[in-house]
Amino acid sequence: MEEEQLKVFDEKRVQIGIATRSEVHEKGLWHETFHCWIVSEQDGQLYLYLQIRSPLKKDYPNLLDITAAGHLLAHEEIVDGIREMEEEIGIYAKMEELIYLGVLNYEMNNGNFLDKEFAHTFLYKRNIGFDEFQLQEEEVSGIVSTRLEDFYALWEGTEQLIEVVGYERKESGQREMIQRQVGRENFAPHPISYYNRLMQALKENL
C-alpha cells in the first residue's frame, strides 16, 4: 500500500514541498491536519464528545482524543478534512454546519515521533446520541462525553479528575457502557498551549 503524501510547510505556513507521512514525523516537518470537536446540549448542559483511540493505533493507543481528526493529504483542501468525521466516527455533516475555530499550530517531540501541525480546528454543535456513532475499528475503539465545564476545569488545572460516560467496543463487536474518572494522563498528549487556545475559541463560539 502506497504511503500517504502530505504537503509540508515552513513555520510561516508557506508550502515548501510534499513528503510521506513517516518522513513528516521523522524529520518534524510542518503539515496540515483537520480537527473537529463535537459539542452536544443535554438538559441545558453542554457536553463534549471524545474518541477513545484504538489499541491498534501506533501512536497514543487507548487514550482520549479529539472527536474526529486526521491529516490533510497532499491533494486535499481544508474542506476535504470533513471526511475524517465520516470515516472515523460515522457522523455526516456539511462544512457550512461547522464553526471554524482557526489554525491552532503546535509542536510536540515524543522521541522518535516529531509532530508539527497546522491544525485547522472546527466546532460542530449538534445533539447526537451515542447510537448515531459508527466507529472505524482500526482508528477508534469508543466514544465518551464529558461536561464541557469539567473539560475546562481539567485543562485549566482546577480539577485533577473528571467523569466521562460512553461506550467501548469489545473484540466481540459488542458495546460495553463505561463510566470512569479520567485525568490529563488519559488524553493524547497535545500541548497545554493547544488546549488553552482551544478552550478560548470554544468559549467565544458557544
mmCIF file of N, CA and C in Angstrom, residues 34 72 78-87 91-96 98:
data_model
loop_
_atom_site.group_PDB
_atom_site.id
_atom_site.type_symbol
_atom_site.label_atom_id
_atom_site.label_comp_id
_atom_site.label_asym_id
_atom_site.label_seq_id
_atom_site.Cartn_x
_atom_site.Cartn_y
_atom_site.Cartn_z
ATOM 1 N N PHE A 34 -6.804 18.221 10.214
ATOM 2 C CA PHE A 34 -8.200 18.620 10.418
ATOM 3 C C PHE A 34 -8.626 18.122 11.786
ATOM 4 N N LEU A 72 -4.446 16.128 6.472
ATOM 5 C CA LEU A 72 -4.882 16.551 5.146
ATOM 6 C C LEU A 72 -3.835 16.073 4.143
ATOM 7 N N ILE A 78 -8.797 22.165 2.854
ATOM 8 C CA ILE A 78 -9.344 22.091 4.208
ATOM 9 C C ILE A 78 -10.718 21.437 4.228
ATOM 10 N N VAL A 79 -11.552 21.790 3.252
ATOM 11 C CA VAL A 79 -12.913 21.268 3.214
ATOM 12 C C VAL A 79 -12.925 19.740 3.125
ATOM 13 N N ASP A 80 -11.892 19.147 2.550
ATOM 14 C CA ASP A 80 -11.848 17.691 2.408
ATOM 15 C C ASP A 80 -11.632 16.984 3.736
ATOM 16 N N GLY A 81 -11.194 17.723 4.736
ATOM 17 C CA GLY A 81 -10.952 17.115 6.041
ATOM 18 C C GLY A 81 -12.205 16.570 6.700
ATOM 19 N N ILE A 82 -13.354 17.024 6.243
ATOM 20 C CA ILE A 82 -14.612 16.580 6.842
ATOM 21 C C ILE A 82 -14.811 15.077 6.665
ATOM 22 N N ARG A 83 -14.070 14.477 5.720
ATOM 23 C CA ARG A 83 -14.162 13.028 5.541
ATOM 24 C C ARG A 83 -13.727 12.284 6.803
ATOM 25 N N GLU A 84 -12.883 12.935 7.643
ATOM 26 C CA GLU A 84 -12.426 12.275 8.858
ATOM 27 C C GLU A 84 -13.594 11.963 9.791
ATOM 28 N N MET A 85 -14.587 12.848 9.820
ATOM 29 C CA MET A 85 -15.758 12.605 10.661
ATOM 30 C C MET A 85 -16.520 11.384 10.162
ATOM 31 N N GLU A 86 -16.664 11.289 8.848
ATOM 32 C CA GLU A 86 -17.394 10.166 8.269
ATOM 33 C C GLU A 86 -16.630 8.862 8.464
ATOM 34 N N GLU A 87 -15.324 8.892 8.214
ATOM 35 C CA GLU A 87 -14.523 7.671 8.269
ATOM 36 C C GLU A 87 -14.348 7.167 9.696
ATOM 37 N N ILE A 91 -20.175 10.106 11.444
ATOM 38 C CA ILE A 91 -21.050 11.277 11.561
ATOM 39 C C ILE A 91 -20.903 12.120 10.290
ATOM 40 N N TYR A 92 -22.035 12.364 9.635
ATOM 41 C CA TYR A 92 -22.030 13.123 8.384
ATOM 42 C C TYR A 92 -22.481 14.555 8.656
ATOM 43 N N ALA A 93 -21.709 15.501 8.162
ATOM 44 C CA ALA A 93 -22.031 16.916 8.336
ATOM 45 C C ALA A 93 -21.594 17.667 7.087
ATOM 46 N N LYS A 94 -22.178 18.817 6.867
ATOM 47 C CA LYS A 94 -21.754 19.702 5.798
ATOM 48 C C LYS A 94 -20.777 20.724 6.371
ATOM 49 N N MET A 95 -19.827 21.124 5.560
ATOM 50 C CA MET A 95 -18.816 22.060 6.038
ATOM 51 C C MET A 95 -19.440 23.346 6.564
ATOM 52 N N GLU A 96 -20.541 23.793 5.944
ATOM 53 C CA GLU A 96 -21.165 25.044 6.393
ATOM 54 C C GLU A 96 -21.838 24.889 7.759
ATOM 55 N N LEU A 98 -20.239 23.493 10.262
ATOM 56 C CA LEU A 98 -19.137 23.560 11.225
ATOM 57 C C LEU A 98 -18.740 25.010 11.473
#
